Amino acid sequence: MKRFFLALCCTLLLFTFNEVGKASATSLPAKSTVLLKAGKFFILYTKPAPPFVDENNRLLIPLRSFEDLFGGKVSYSASTKTAKLSWLDHEFQFVIGSKNAQMDGQSVLMDTNPIIKNGAMFLPIRIFIDQAELKSHWDNKENVLVLDDERILVGEPFENFEGNDLYSQNQDGAFKINNYAVTYKSNGTFQLTINASNITGENIPKGKADIHPLVSYADGGFATDSYSRPFYPEIQEIKENGNVSVFQNFPSKEVNYIITVARLFSDQDQ
C-alpha cells in the first residue's frame, strides 16, 4: 500500500509540474537572502514578501504567517490599522507605525514599528522572543535566526513536507543557504534556484546531500519532489567549504510560502 501511495504521489506531482497555472506568481522576488529558519525548515518566502531586516536591525515577518505557518490566530482592522494575534498562550495587539504593543492587556514597548509592506502588515519577531519565551537562537554558521520552539511547527507547509518525507533520519545544520533566485519560464513554470554552502568542515560525498523545497500555493495546493528522487539527480560531491546550486521548476501560480530543508542523509537512508 505504501509503495502504491508513493507511486500515486509521483504521478500527481508530474501532472502538477506540467500544469500551466492561470494565476501568476509575480510577487516572488527575483533574488533574496534567507534570514529565518523554523526547526529544520529554512523559510525562503512568505507572501507578499520574504522576511526582512528593517532599519532598526529587527527581523519582520508577515502577520498572516503567524497563523498559516506557526499556529496563531490573527485578525486585522484596516480602519484602525490594528492587528490582534493569539499565539504562544498570549494575546497580542499591534498598531501600524507604533512601538507600543499590548500583551495580555499590558503595554509593551518595542524597539521598532510594525509596518505595511506590499499591502500586508509585518511584525517584529523580537517581541515574542523577549516577552513570550519563544525559543530561538542565532546560528552564526547558518547565518539565520532559528526558531527552536516545537509548538510552532504546525502549519500546512510543514505538515505537507513531513507527509511526503521518506527520509526520517538525517543530519541538519550541514548547509548555509546563501540566497535563492526565481526565473520565470515561457511554459507557465518558474525555476527556483537555491544557492548553499557546505559548512560541515569536510567533503560531502555524491548522493549524501539533500536540498529541496516545497512550494505552498494560495489555492491550497503544494508542489515538491516526492523525496524518492523520481525526477531530480543526486547532488554531486561538495568540497569542504564549497558551494552548490540546486534547481527545480514549479507551476507559476500564486505562491503563499516556500520552505526548504538542507541536510545530509543518514547511512540507513542511502
mmCIF file of C-alpha atoms in Angstrom, residues 42-168:
data_model
loop_
_atom_site.group_PDB
_atom_site.id
_atom_site.type_symbol
_atom_site.label_atom_id
_atom_site.label_comp_id
_atom_site.label_asym_id
_atom_site.label_seq_id
_atom_site.Cartn_x
_atom_site.Cartn_y
_atom_site.Cartn_z
ATOM 1 C CA PHE A 42 14.509 27.382 6.045
ATOM 2 C CA ILE A 43 11.786 29.951 5.339
ATOM 3 C CA LEU A 44 12.534 31.278 1.862
ATOM 4 C CA TYR A 45 9.341 33.151 1.024
ATOM 5 C CA THR A 46 6.282 34.393 2.898
ATOM 6 C CA LYS A 47 3.579 36.133 0.884
ATOM 7 C CA PRO A 48 3.717 39.014 -0.003
ATOM 8 C CA ALA A 49 7.466 39.363 0.726
ATOM 9 C CA PRO A 50 10.234 37.341 2.371
ATOM 10 C CA PRO A 51 11.188 38.037 5.994
ATOM 11 C CA PHE A 52 13.433 41.092 6.090
ATOM 12 C CA VAL A 53 15.534 43.189 8.481
ATOM 13 C CA ASP A 54 14.284 46.756 8.964
ATOM 14 C CA GLU A 55 16.224 49.972 9.592
ATOM 15 C CA ASN A 56 16.339 49.140 13.318
ATOM 16 C CA ASN A 57 18.029 45.806 12.606
ATOM 17 C CA ARG A 58 14.952 43.797 13.573
ATOM 18 C CA LEU A 59 13.569 40.825 11.634
ATOM 19 C CA LEU A 60 9.959 41.272 10.445
ATOM 20 C CA ILE A 61 7.572 38.681 9.015
ATOM 21 C CA PRO A 62 4.006 38.983 7.669
ATOM 22 C CA LEU A 63 1.147 38.904 10.153
ATOM 23 C CA ARG A 64 -0.574 36.123 8.205
ATOM 24 C CA SER A 65 2.478 33.874 8.590
ATOM 25 C CA PHE A 66 1.861 33.628 12.324
ATOM 26 C CA GLU A 67 -1.402 31.834 11.528
ATOM 27 C CA ASP A 68 -0.531 29.919 8.346
ATOM 28 C CA LEU A 69 2.875 28.665 9.498
ATOM 29 C CA PHE A 70 3.068 28.927 13.264
ATOM 30 C CA GLY A 71 -0.378 28.131 14.652
ATOM 31 C CA GLY A 72 -1.586 31.538 15.824
ATOM 32 C CA LYS A 73 -4.937 33.230 15.222
ATOM 33 C CA VAL A 74 -4.880 36.687 13.641
ATOM 34 C CA SER A 75 -7.276 39.497 12.803
ATOM 35 C CA TYR A 76 -6.708 42.939 11.310
ATOM 36 C CA SER A 77 -8.797 46.129 11.269
ATOM 37 C CA ALA A 78 -7.967 48.349 8.296
ATOM 38 C CA SER A 79 -9.878 51.279 9.780
ATOM 39 C CA THR A 80 -7.754 51.377 12.952
ATOM 40 C CA LYS A 81 -4.625 49.763 11.441
ATOM 41 C CA THR A 82 -4.704 47.348 14.379
ATOM 42 C CA ALA A 83 -3.845 43.656 14.435
ATOM 43 C CA LYS A 84 -4.710 41.105 17.094
ATOM 44 C CA LEU A 85 -2.761 37.880 17.470
ATOM 45 C CA SER A 86 -3.444 34.916 19.764
ATOM 46 C CA TRP A 87 -0.214 32.931 19.968
ATOM 47 C CA LEU A 88 2.012 31.118 22.458
ATOM 48 C CA ASP A 89 -0.755 31.237 25.088
ATOM 49 C CA HIS A 90 -0.839 35.056 24.966
ATOM 50 C CA GLU A 91 -2.995 37.777 23.408
ATOM 51 C CA PHE A 92 -1.138 40.477 21.459
ATOM 52 C CA GLN A 93 -2.229 43.724 19.849
ATOM 53 C CA PHE A 94 -0.229 45.859 17.415
ATOM 54 C CA VAL A 95 -0.813 49.139 15.584
ATOM 55 C CA ILE A 96 0.868 50.082 12.330
ATOM 56 C CA GLY A 97 3.663 52.620 12.923
ATOM 57 C CA SER A 98 3.547 52.362 16.721
ATOM 58 C CA LYS A 99 6.177 50.891 19.033
ATOM 59 C CA ASN A 100 3.501 50.459 21.705
ATOM 60 C CA ALA A 101 2.112 46.921 21.701
ATOM 61 C CA GLN A 102 -0.033 45.009 24.168
ATOM 62 C CA MET A 103 0.422 41.531 25.590
ATOM 63 C CA ASP A 104 -2.429 40.169 27.701
ATOM 64 C CA GLY A 105 -3.735 43.719 28.119
ATOM 65 C CA GLN A 106 -0.426 45.097 29.381
ATOM 66 C CA SER A 107 1.576 47.700 27.467
ATOM 67 C CA VAL A 108 4.871 46.571 25.924
ATOM 68 C CA LEU A 109 7.327 48.999 24.315
ATOM 69 C CA MET A 110 9.069 47.557 21.248
ATOM 70 C CA ASP A 111 12.260 48.872 19.674
ATOM 71 C CA THR A 112 10.795 49.010 16.158
ATOM 72 C CA ASN A 113 7.438 49.510 14.428
ATOM 73 C CA PRO A 114 5.066 47.132 12.666
ATOM 74 C CA ILE A 115 4.767 48.287 9.061
ATOM 75 C CA ILE A 116 2.763 47.786 5.896
ATOM 76 C CA LYS A 117 4.745 46.261 3.030
ATOM 77 C CA ASN A 118 3.264 45.148 -0.291
ATOM 78 C CA GLY A 119 -0.184 45.642 1.234
ATOM 79 C CA ALA A 120 0.387 43.399 4.268
ATOM 80 C CA MET A 121 1.248 44.034 7.901
ATOM 81 C CA PHE A 122 4.665 42.870 9.079
ATOM 82 C CA LEU A 123 5.508 42.271 12.748
ATOM 83 C CA PRO A 124 8.899 42.164 14.505
ATOM 84 C CA ILE A 125 9.668 38.687 15.805
ATOM 85 C CA ARG A 126 11.748 40.089 18.666
ATOM 86 C CA ILE A 127 8.795 40.870 20.943
ATOM 87 C CA PHE A 128 7.822 37.196 21.070
ATOM 88 C CA ILE A 129 11.359 36.143 21.962
ATOM 89 C CA ASP A 130 11.656 38.760 24.708
ATOM 90 C CA GLN A 131 8.125 38.695 26.117
ATOM 91 C CA ALA A 132 6.557 35.312 25.302
ATOM 92 C CA GLU A 133 9.529 32.968 25.757
ATOM 93 C CA LEU A 134 9.620 31.926 22.112
ATOM 94 C CA LYS A 135 12.580 29.543 21.971
ATOM 95 C CA SER A 136 15.151 30.681 19.433
ATOM 96 C CA HIS A 137 18.836 31.215 18.755
ATOM 97 C CA TRP A 138 21.033 32.932 16.216
ATOM 98 C CA ASP A 139 23.078 30.414 14.218
ATOM 99 C CA ASN A 140 26.397 32.000 13.273
ATOM 100 C CA LYS A 141 27.321 29.271 10.780
ATOM 101 C CA GLU A 142 23.965 29.186 9.003
ATOM 102 C CA ASN A 143 23.568 32.965 9.426
ATOM 103 C CA VAL A 144 19.866 32.736 10.278
ATOM 104 C CA LEU A 145 17.567 33.232 13.237
ATOM 105 C CA VAL A 146 16.380 29.744 14.216
ATOM 106 C CA LEU A 147 13.012 29.285 15.925
ATOM 107 C CA ASP A 148 13.515 26.167 18.048
ATOM 108 C CA ASP A 149 10.077 26.088 19.644
ATOM 109 C CA GLU A 150 8.290 22.838 18.755
ATOM 110 C CA ARG A 151 4.910 24.454 19.488
ATOM 111 C CA ILE A 152 5.066 26.480 16.290
ATOM 112 C CA LEU A 153 5.797 23.824 13.632
ATOM 113 C CA VAL A 154 2.122 23.196 12.937
ATOM 114 C CA GLY A 155 1.347 24.947 9.636
ATOM 115 C CA GLU A 156 0.255 23.115 6.479
ATOM 116 C CA PRO A 157 3.552 23.651 4.613
ATOM 117 C CA PHE A 158 5.405 21.817 7.400
ATOM 118 C CA GLU A 159 2.761 19.085 7.583
ATOM 119 C CA ASN A 160 2.804 18.605 3.807
ATOM 120 C CA PHE A 161 6.570 18.205 3.881
ATOM 121 C CA GLU A 162 6.507 15.666 6.696
ATOM 122 C CA GLY A 163 3.731 13.732 4.968
ATOM 123 C CA ASN A 164 5.900 13.185 1.904
ATOM 124 C CA ASP A 165 9.305 12.779 3.543
ATOM 125 C CA LEU A 166 10.717 9.277 3.084
ATOM 126 C CA TYR A 167 13.921 10.120 4.917
ATOM 127 C CA SER A 168 13.161 10.423 8.608
#
